[in-house]
Amino acid sequence: MTATLPAAEAPARPAHRDGNVLRWLGAYTASMIGDSVYYMALAWAAARTGSASQTGLVLAVGSIPRAVLLLGGGVLADRLGPRRVVVASDTARCLVILGLAGALLLTSPTVWMLVAVALVFGAVDALFLPAVGALPPRITATSQLARVQGMRGLATRTANVVGAPLGGVAVALGGPVLAFAAAGVLFAVSLPLLLAVRMSPLPVPDTAEPAGTARRELADGLRHIRRHPLLGPLMLVLAVSELGFVGPLNLGLILLSDERGWGAAGMGWVVAAFGIGAGASALLLAVRGRAPRAGLTMCLTVLIGAVAIGALAYAPSVPLAAGVAVLVGLFAGLGGALCGALVQTAAEPAYLGRVTSVSTLFTHALAPLSYPVTGAAVALWGTGPVFVASAALCAAGALTGLALAPLRRAELPR
């Protein structure tokens, strides 16, 4: 009798030389650039169509179905398989955006048309995000997951750098119609690459039970996280540290630049410096492939990043703020990538979609809820105390991880 070795036991091809991983990475990069172009086009069309409050409504409304449906998207990814869900959701995004571009050739955009598109796009995103996050353990060896997380981080940074300028050029040349069409084409480019990705089969445990209702499967996934010695602490650290990280580095940085008189150019330099630091951390992990004592390293890098966040509000000039922002991006980026790799190696393969949906809920849906709190707190106390309080919250997440032995001692597979 012959047996197929699981990915963790088979000889591992380095992820950056694995055509299967590179096809997934190409599809992911094209889709992320398409996302950036889409949001640029949506913001421009909304600003030209309605008032400032209506523009805010169009940009915010897509987060509602994303937050509500994310956990269900994780259930669907586990039930149908992540690649099938990724392909279907990317196809839906392609058709919706190309349909909008076609409609705008015939009629002018309205606020409610854009709201409807944002709602549909947010709902499809709730399916796409858990599934795309659950794919790496099914396409490469377990020992390569840290390297894949670094490569994914580089793809995300590339999309941030390329997507917004590409969307701006498309809007300048052909208005929102051309920008939406460009986003749709980028989603279309990702589809043949996704279809060419080979998936490893899930190991079937001897005690496998038949699938129940979606509600029961979701409850099983949450129970798996709660009872797991590593996943529970990881989710706790992720939730707390993200709440302290997102506010200052998004809304808080805008308010800090305004308060210091740095202007849009100064804020741009600080944001670019953060991107350089985050890109360097992603490149480091992609090249090295792992980090020794990953759990301890993750907590310490998040802690150092938290200290840098607190210091950012007291930098007296743009060059010094940019230098601190490099440190924030470097250490917080490395901590986030290690967290993602630990989640993917710790989760049982059959639960990957549901586990990924919970981590994505914290990073993409719940953490942005800190924006109104950050804005109100800055109005009351100024940027300095708010950045320090946010840094303390982020550090609390790291210290919690250091206090929990299973996370502190966690290792990535060699």
PDB file of C-alpha atoms in Angstrom, residues 152-251:
ATOM      1  CA  ARG A 152       2.068  38.203   0.105  1.00  0.00           C
ATOM      2  CA  GLY A 153       3.189  41.278   2.046  1.00  0.00           C
ATOM      3  CA  LEU A 154       5.351  42.370  -0.887  1.00  0.00           C
ATOM      4  CA  ALA A 155       2.380  41.894  -3.228  1.00  0.00           C
ATOM      5  CA  THR A 156       0.211  44.045  -0.964  1.00  0.00           C
ATOM      6  CA  ARG A 157       2.828  46.817  -0.877  1.00  0.00           C
ATOM      7  CA  THR A 158       3.196  46.627  -4.649  1.00  0.00           C
ATOM      8  CA  ALA A 159      -0.560  46.991  -5.045  1.00  0.00           C
ATOM      9  CA  ASN A 160      -0.573  50.026  -2.741  1.00  0.00           C
ATOM     10  CA  VAL A 161       2.253  51.689  -4.696  1.00  0.00           C
ATOM     11  CA  VAL A 162       0.964  50.845  -8.199  1.00  0.00           C
ATOM     12  CA  GLY A 163      -2.814  50.796  -7.757  1.00  0.00           C
ATOM     13  CA  ALA A 164      -3.551  54.366  -6.679  1.00  0.00           C
ATOM     14  CA  PRO A 165      -1.379  56.046  -9.369  1.00  0.00           C
ATOM     15  CA  LEU A 166      -2.776  53.676 -12.010  1.00  0.00           C
ATOM     16  CA  GLY A 167      -6.313  54.552 -10.945  1.00  0.00           C
ATOM     17  CA  GLY A 168      -5.457  58.255 -11.028  1.00  0.00           C
ATOM     18  CA  VAL A 169      -4.025  58.013 -14.548  1.00  0.00           C
ATOM     19  CA  ALA A 170      -7.094  56.074 -15.730  1.00  0.00           C
ATOM     20  CA  VAL A 171      -9.433  58.686 -14.246  1.00  0.00           C
ATOM     21  CA  ALA A 172      -7.413  61.506 -15.826  1.00  0.00           C
ATOM     22  CA  LEU A 173      -7.461  59.884 -19.273  1.00  0.00           C
ATOM     23  CA  GLY A 174     -10.985  58.475 -19.416  1.00  0.00           C
ATOM     24  CA  GLY A 175     -12.821  59.349 -16.239  1.00  0.00           C
ATOM     25  CA  PRO A 176     -14.396  56.765 -13.905  1.00  0.00           C
ATOM     26  CA  VAL A 177     -15.467  54.638 -16.900  1.00  0.00           C
ATOM     27  CA  LEU A 178     -11.878  53.848 -17.877  1.00  0.00           C
ATOM     28  CA  ALA A 179     -10.808  53.374 -14.239  1.00  0.00           C
ATOM     29  CA  PHE A 180     -13.635  50.909 -13.511  1.00  0.00           C
ATOM     30  CA  ALA A 181     -12.862  49.088 -16.769  1.00  0.00           C
ATOM     31  CA  ALA A 182      -9.176  48.838 -15.787  1.00  0.00           C
ATOM     32  CA  ALA A 183     -10.129  47.369 -12.400  1.00  0.00           C
ATOM     33  CA  GLY A 184     -12.394  44.830 -14.098  1.00  0.00           C
ATOM     34  CA  VAL A 185      -9.629  43.809 -16.501  1.00  0.00           C
ATOM     35  CA  LEU A 186      -7.214  43.285 -13.584  1.00  0.00           C
ATOM     36  CA  PHE A 187      -9.749  41.014 -11.871  1.00  0.00           C
ATOM     37  CA  ALA A 188     -10.104  39.144 -15.169  1.00  0.00           C
ATOM     38  CA  VAL A 189      -6.307  38.709 -15.414  1.00  0.00           C
ATOM     39  CA  SER A 190      -6.267  36.939 -12.052  1.00  0.00           C
ATOM     40  CA  LEU A 191      -8.813  34.298 -13.106  1.00  0.00           C
ATOM     41  CA  PRO A 192      -6.722  32.091 -15.452  1.00  0.00           C
ATOM     42  CA  LEU A 193      -3.875  32.177 -12.937  1.00  0.00           C
ATOM     43  CA  LEU A 194      -6.199  31.025 -10.160  1.00  0.00           C
ATOM     44  CA  LEU A 195      -7.615  28.262 -12.341  1.00  0.00           C
ATOM     45  CA  ALA A 196      -4.073  26.994 -12.974  1.00  0.00           C
ATOM     46  CA  VAL A 197      -3.235  26.721  -9.251  1.00  0.00           C
ATOM     47  CA  ARG A 198      -2.993  23.108  -8.047  1.00  0.00           C
ATOM     48  CA  MET A 199      -4.517  22.277  -4.670  1.00  0.00           C
ATOM     49  CA  SER A 200      -3.333  19.561  -2.300  1.00  0.00           C
ATOM     50  CA  PRO A 201      -6.158  17.394  -0.884  1.00  0.00           C
ATOM     51  CA  LEU A 202      -7.302  17.832   2.684  1.00  0.00           C
ATOM     52  CA  PRO A 203      -6.319  15.053   5.078  1.00  0.00           C
ATOM     53  CA  VAL A 204      -9.486  13.251   6.180  1.00  0.00           C
ATOM     54  CA  PRO A 205      -9.459  12.332   9.887  1.00  0.00           C
ATOM     55  CA  ASP A 206     -10.734   8.911  10.925  1.00  0.00           C
ATOM     56  CA  THR A 207     -13.418  10.562  13.041  1.00  0.00           C
ATOM     57  CA  ALA A 208     -14.715  12.857  10.286  1.00  0.00           C
ATOM     58  CA  GLU A 209     -18.345  13.833  10.759  1.00  0.00           C
ATOM     59  CA  PRO A 210     -20.783  14.794   8.020  1.00  0.00           C
ATOM     60  CA  ALA A 211     -21.133  18.511   7.436  1.00  0.00           C
ATOM     61  CA  GLY A 212     -23.956  20.132   9.378  1.00  0.00           C
ATOM     62  CA  THR A 213     -25.718  23.407   8.886  1.00  0.00           C
ATOM     63  CA  ALA A 214     -23.711  26.561   8.200  1.00  0.00           C
ATOM     64  CA  ARG A 215     -24.476  27.768  11.721  1.00  0.00           C
ATOM     65  CA  ARG A 216     -23.169  24.537  13.222  1.00  0.00           C
ATOM     66  CA  GLU A 217     -20.026  24.672  11.090  1.00  0.00           C
ATOM     67  CA  LEU A 218     -19.387  28.262  12.176  1.00  0.00           C
ATOM     68  CA  ALA A 219     -19.837  27.261  15.825  1.00  0.00           C
ATOM     69  CA  ASP A 220     -17.411  24.366  15.292  1.00  0.00           C
ATOM     70  CA  GLY A 221     -14.848  26.767  13.822  1.00  0.00           C
ATOM     71  CA  LEU A 222     -15.146  29.198  16.737  1.00  0.00           C
ATOM     72  CA  ARG A 223     -14.887  26.274  19.165  1.00  0.00           C
ATOM     73  CA  HIS A 224     -11.746  25.092  17.371  1.00  0.00           C
ATOM     74  CA  ILE A 225     -10.155  28.511  17.907  1.00  0.00           C
ATOM     75  CA  ARG A 226     -11.257  28.765  21.548  1.00  0.00           C
ATOM     76  CA  ARG A 227      -9.971  25.323  22.524  1.00  0.00           C
ATOM     77  CA  HIS A 228      -6.731  25.441  20.551  1.00  0.00           C
ATOM     78  CA  PRO A 229      -3.701  26.205  22.760  1.00  0.00           C
ATOM     79  CA  LEU A 230      -2.172  28.545  20.155  1.00  0.00           C
ATOM     80  CA  LEU A 231      -5.012  29.906  18.000  1.00  0.00           C
ATOM     81  CA  GLY A 232      -6.935  31.408  20.924  1.00  0.00           C
ATOM     82  CA  PRO A 233      -3.940  33.449  22.188  1.00  0.00           C
ATOM     83  CA  LEU A 234      -3.053  34.474  18.623  1.00  0.00           C
ATOM     84  CA  MET A 235      -6.542  35.849  18.000  1.00  0.00           C
ATOM     85  CA  LEU A 236      -6.492  37.711  21.320  1.00  0.00           C
ATOM     86  CA  VAL A 237      -3.141  39.351  20.555  1.00  0.00           C
ATOM     87  CA  LEU A 238      -4.265  40.165  17.003  1.00  0.00           C
ATOM     88  CA  ALA A 239      -7.531  41.770  18.132  1.00  0.00           C
ATOM     89  CA  VAL A 240      -5.979  43.958  20.844  1.00  0.00           C
ATOM     90  CA  SER A 241      -2.890  45.038  18.904  1.00  0.00           C
ATOM     91  CA  GLU A 242      -4.863  45.861  15.733  1.00  0.00           C
ATOM     92  CA  LEU A 243      -7.184  48.168  17.693  1.00  0.00           C
ATOM     93  CA  GLY A 244      -4.125  50.087  18.868  1.00  0.00           C
ATOM     94  CA  PHE A 245      -2.418  50.079  15.477  1.00  0.00           C
ATOM     95  CA  VAL A 246      -5.073  50.996  12.896  1.00  0.00           C
ATOM     96  CA  GLY A 247      -6.353  54.292  14.311  1.00  0.00           C
ATOM     97  CA  PRO A 248      -3.017  56.162  14.579  1.00  0.00           C
ATOM     98  CA  LEU A 249      -1.597  54.850  11.320  1.00  0.00           C
ATOM     99  CA  ASN A 250      -4.629  55.832   9.249  1.00  0.00           C
ATOM    100  CA  LEU A 251      -6.813  58.635  10.608  1.00  0.00           C
TER     101      LEU A 251
END
